[in-house]
Short mmCIF file of C-alpha atoms in Angstrom, two decimals:
data_model
loop_
_atom_site.label_atom_id
_atom_site.label_comp_id
_atom_site.label_asym_id
_atom_site.label_seq_id
_atom_site.Cartn_x
_atom_site.Cartn_y
_atom_site.Cartn_z
CA UNK A 838 158.95 97.74 108.22
CA UNK A 839 159.50 100.54 105.75
CA UNK A 840 156.54 100.50 103.41
CA UNK A 841 157.70 103.47 101.37
CA UNK A 842 161.41 103.69 100.61
CA UNK A 843 162.91 107.02 99.67
CA UNK A 844 166.31 107.86 98.21
CA UNK A 845 168.70 109.52 98.33
CA UNK A 846 168.81 110.57 101.96
CA UNK A 847 170.43 113.84 100.91
CA UNK A 848 171.04 115.51 97.58
CA UNK A 849 173.02 118.57 96.55
CA UNK A 850 172.56 120.16 93.14
CA UNK A 851 173.64 123.38 91.49
CA UNK A 852 171.17 126.12 90.75
CA UNK A 853 169.53 125.44 87.38
CA UNK A 854 170.01 121.66 87.48
CA UNK A 855 167.23 119.09 87.74
CA UNK A 856 166.96 117.40 91.11
CA UNK A 857 165.58 113.86 91.08
CA UNK A 858 164.13 112.29 94.21
CA UNK A 859 163.02 108.67 94.22
CA UNK A 860 160.51 106.53 96.07
CA UNK A 861 159.37 102.92 95.86
CA UNK A 862 156.66 100.88 97.53
CA UNK A 863 155.45 97.30 97.79
CA UNK A 864 151.76 97.49 98.66
CA UNK A 865 149.57 97.35 95.56
CA UNK A 866 146.60 98.79 97.45
CA UNK A 867 148.17 102.26 97.61
CA UNK A 868 146.15 104.59 95.40
CA UNK A 869 147.45 108.08 96.02
CA UNK A 870 151.02 109.33 96.07
CA UNK A 871 151.72 112.86 97.34
CA UNK A 872 154.98 114.70 97.77
CA UNK A 873 155.39 117.12 100.66
CA UNK A 874 158.12 119.63 101.30
CA UNK A 875 159.20 120.93 104.66
CA UNK A 876 161.36 123.97 105.31
CA UNK A 877 163.38 124.17 108.53
CA UNK A 878 161.20 124.97 111.51
CA UNK A 879 158.00 124.61 109.52
CA UNK A 880 155.41 121.91 109.04
CA UNK A 881 155.10 119.72 105.93
CA UNK A 882 153.03 121.12 103.09
CA UNK A 883 151.64 119.37 100.03
CA UNK A 884 153.67 120.06 96.90
CA UNK A 885 152.20 117.81 94.22
CA UNK A 886 150.43 114.46 94.06
CA UNK A 887 149.49 111.72 91.60
CA UNK A 888 147.04 108.85 91.33
CA UNK A 889 148.01 105.59 89.56
CA UNK A 890 145.65 106.28 86.65
CA UNK A 891 148.35 108.67 85.41
CA UNK A 892 152.05 108.12 84.85
CA UNK A 893 152.99 111.79 84.93
CA UNK A 894 151.84 114.89 86.75
CA UNK A 895 153.27 118.34 86.21
CA UNK A 896 152.95 121.54 88.17
CA UNK A 897 155.32 124.22 87.02
CA UNK A 898 158.88 123.11 87.69
CA UNK A 899 157.72 120.03 89.62
CA UNK A 900 156.93 116.74 87.88
CA UNK A 901 156.02 113.34 89.27
CA UNK A 902 156.85 110.30 87.16
CA UNK A 903 154.97 107.16 88.18
CA UNK A 904 155.74 103.57 87.18
CA UNK A 905 152.96 101.30 88.42
CA UNK A 906 154.55 98.09 87.13
CA UNK A 907 157.79 98.71 89.00
CA UNK A 908 156.05 100.39 91.95
CA UNK A 909 158.26 103.42 91.75
CA UNK A 910 157.65 107.13 91.56
CA UNK A 911 159.95 110.10 91.43
CA UNK A 912 159.87 113.86 91.84
CA UNK A 913 161.80 115.94 89.32
CA UNK A 914 162.50 119.56 90.19
CA UNK A 915 163.57 121.38 87.05
CA UNK A 916 165.69 124.53 87.11
CA UNK A 917 166.36 124.08 90.83
CA UNK A 918 166.56 127.26 92.87
CA UNK A 919 168.19 127.90 96.26
CA UNK A 920 164.68 128.49 97.60
CA UNK A 921 163.88 124.86 96.82
CA UNK A 922 166.30 123.77 99.56
CA UNK A 923 164.15 121.77 101.96
CA UNK A 924 163.34 118.25 103.04
CA UNK A 925 161.04 116.40 100.66
CA UNK A 926 158.83 113.51 101.73
CA UNK A 927 157.03 111.08 99.48
CA UNK A 928 153.97 109.33 100.84
CA UNK A 929 151.34 106.78 99.89
CA UNK A 930 147.75 106.20 100.91
CA UNK A 931 145.80 102.97 100.79
CA UNK A 932 142.55 102.47 98.96
CA UNK A 933 139.59 102.42 101.31
CA UNK A 934 141.04 104.27 104.26
CA UNK A 935 142.79 107.52 104.92
CA UNK A 936 146.06 106.27 106.37
CA UNK A 937 149.22 107.73 104.94
CA UNK A 938 152.66 106.15 104.98
CA UNK A 939 155.62 108.49 104.56
CA UNK A 940 159.12 107.92 103.28
CA UNK A 941 162.07 108.90 105.45
CA UNK A 942 162.73 112.09 103.50
CA UNK A 943 165.35 113.58 101.18
CA UNK A 944 167.21 116.66 102.29
CA UNK A 945 167.77 118.77 99.18
CA UNK A 946 170.31 121.54 99.02
CA UNK A 947 170.52 123.80 95.99
CA UNK A 948 173.75 125.73 95.64
CA UNK A 949 173.79 129.07 93.84
CA UNK B 1362 143.07 127.78 103.69
CA UNK B 1363 142.91 125.03 106.29
CA UNK B 1364 143.76 126.11 109.80
CA UNK B 1365 145.19 123.58 112.21
CA UNK B 1366 146.55 124.74 115.53
CA UNK B 1367 148.44 122.82 118.19
CA UNK B 1368 149.14 123.46 121.83
CA UNK B 1369 151.49 123.64 123.51
CA UNK B 1370 154.15 124.43 120.93
CA UNK B 1371 156.90 123.33 123.28
CA UNK B 1372 156.70 121.02 126.27
CA UNK B 1373 159.21 119.64 128.73
CA UNK B 1374 157.95 116.70 130.75
CA UNK B 1375 159.43 114.33 133.31
CA UNK B 1376 159.66 110.59 132.87
CA UNK B 1377 156.50 108.93 134.15
CA UNK B 1378 154.44 112.06 133.90
CA UNK B 1379 151.25 112.52 131.90
CA UNK B 1380 151.35 114.68 128.78
CA UNK B 1381 148.43 115.86 126.69
CA UNK B 1382 148.96 117.42 123.29
CA UNK B 1383 146.00 119.24 121.80
CA UNK B 1384 144.99 119.91 118.22
CA UNK B 1385 142.20 122.08 116.88
CA UNK B 1386 141.01 122.52 113.31
CA UNK B 1387 138.45 125.02 112.10
CA UNK B 1388 137.60 123.59 108.68
CA UNK B 1389 135.13 120.91 109.61
CA UNK B 1390 137.40 118.13 108.32
CA UNK B 1391 136.34 114.61 109.20
CA UNK B 1392 139.79 113.07 109.42
CA UNK B 1393 142.50 114.01 111.87
CA UNK B 1394 145.93 112.52 112.44
CA UNK B 1395 148.79 112.50 114.90
CA UNK B 1396 152.32 111.92 113.63
CA UNK B 1397 155.72 112.06 115.19
CA UNK B 1398 158.76 113.18 113.27
CA UNK B 1399 162.24 111.91 114.05
CA UNK B 1400 165.40 112.25 112.00
CA UNK B 1401 165.77 109.30 109.67
CA UNK B 1402 162.16 108.17 110.05
CA UNK B 1403 160.12 110.81 108.35
CA UNK B 1404 156.58 111.10 109.65
CA UNK B 1405 155.11 108.12 111.46
CA UNK B 1406 151.40 107.79 112.14
CA UNK B 1407 150.45 107.31 115.78
CA UNK B 1408 146.65 107.59 115.82
CA UNK B 1409 143.99 108.93 113.53
CA UNK B 1410 140.28 109.60 113.58
CA UNK B 1411 137.41 109.58 111.10
CA UNK B 1412 135.20 111.85 113.16
CA UNK B 1413 133.99 112.77 116.62
CA UNK B 1414 134.11 109.81 118.97
CA UNK B 1415 136.33 107.69 116.75
CA UNK B 1416 139.99 106.85 117.16
CA UNK B 1417 142.07 104.36 115.21
CA UNK B 1418 145.54 103.00 115.82
CA UNK B 1419 148.19 104.05 113.40
CA UNK B 1420 151.51 102.39 112.78
CA UNK B 1421 153.19 103.19 116.13
CA UNK B 1422 150.39 103.49 118.76
CA UNK B 1423 152.18 101.89 121.72
CA UNK B 1424 152.49 104.29 124.65
CA UNK B 1425 149.95 106.72 123.22
CA UNK B 1426 146.22 107.23 123.50
CA UNK B 1427 144.02 109.54 121.48
CA UNK B 1428 140.74 111.30 122.05
CA UNK B 1429 138.38 112.96 119.56
CA UNK B 1430 135.65 114.62 121.64
CA UNK B 1431 134.41 116.82 118.81
CA UNK B 1432 134.86 117.44 115.11
CA UNK B 1433 137.32 120.23 115.87
CA UNK B 1434 139.51 118.70 118.56
CA UNK B 1435 141.87 115.75 118.62
CA UNK B 1436 144.20 115.07 121.56
CA UNK B 1437 147.21 112.83 121.97
CA UNK B 1438 147.81 111.52 125.46
CA UNK B 1439 150.99 110.08 126.89
CA UNK B 1440 149.94 108.49 130.18
CA UNK B 1441 153.47 107.62 131.29
CA UNK B 1442 155.94 109.65 129.27
CA UNK B 1443 159.34 108.13 128.49
CA UNK B 1444 162.51 109.71 127.04
CA UNK B 1445 161.97 107.70 123.84
CA UNK B 1446 158.88 109.81 123.23
CA UNK B 1447 160.99 112.93 122.85
CA UNK B 1448 160.11 114.11 119.37
CA UNK B 1449 158.27 116.67 117.28
CA UNK B 1450 154.57 115.88 117.02
CA UNK B 1451 152.40 117.03 114.15
CA UNK B 1452 148.65 117.04 113.96
CA UNK B 1453 146.97 117.06 110.56
CA UNK B 1454 143.44 117.19 109.22
CA UNK B 1455 141.83 116.15 105.94
CA UNK B 1456 138.40 116.16 104.42
CA UNK B 1457 138.40 112.81 102.72
CA UNK B 1458 139.78 114.37 99.63
CA UNK B 1459 143.46 113.81 99.28
CA UNK B 1460 145.23 116.70 100.93
CA UNK B 1461 146.34 116.76 104.54
CA UNK B 1462 146.85 120.06 106.31
CA UNK B 1463 149.46 120.04 109.03
CA UNK B 1464 149.61 122.05 112.22
CA UNK B 1465 152.77 123.88 113.30
CA UNK B 1466 154.04 121.05 115.46
CA UNK B 1467 154.78 120.49 119.15
CA UNK B 1468 158.31 119.88 120.32
CA UNK B 1469 158.19 117.49 123.30
CA UNK B 1470 161.19 116.76 125.46
CA UNK B 1471 160.91 114.06 128.12
CA UNK B 1472 163.65 114.21 130.72
#
């Protein structure tokens, strides 16, 4: 079963636009929600993360919006750059253990 | 910065053969993980460990064993490799805080 659903599967935006990547979950025991990015041929790396005590987390051009009631969270990449082209994974971790569940990924392409 | 290394980086195995993938981390992290990555599935957790001597089943453990002989080392063992286990395997470590650090990956092909 897919515990963390991610959409869209792929996304193309123009340079300077805001890219929006979405995730949803069902398990209320998740307490930590990171986003990873992965460039071709490389390993995933943490980009930004949020805990449910907050509904927004910003780091430069990257912002997570979190809706606990609807069990949804999204990554907004403002002023997208061609260098942002990568695959982005959302994930969730349960309270009390250190298991992570990943979404299937969004392949982002930013066109100059 | 966390350092996680994996060996081998590439491996070709035959069906029915035994494969061992090794992972080493030098940051004294308690938690280590093995994932496989396949197109359309993201990263799926195979086994993980809370420390030396411990192994826990992840979400897709069938066909895999794990071994954590020390704080630094975590191995993934395929006793009888099958073509369906062809994938890219990532090891990761974490300290109990929230970040995971991933190794460079091992590309395994089972013929």
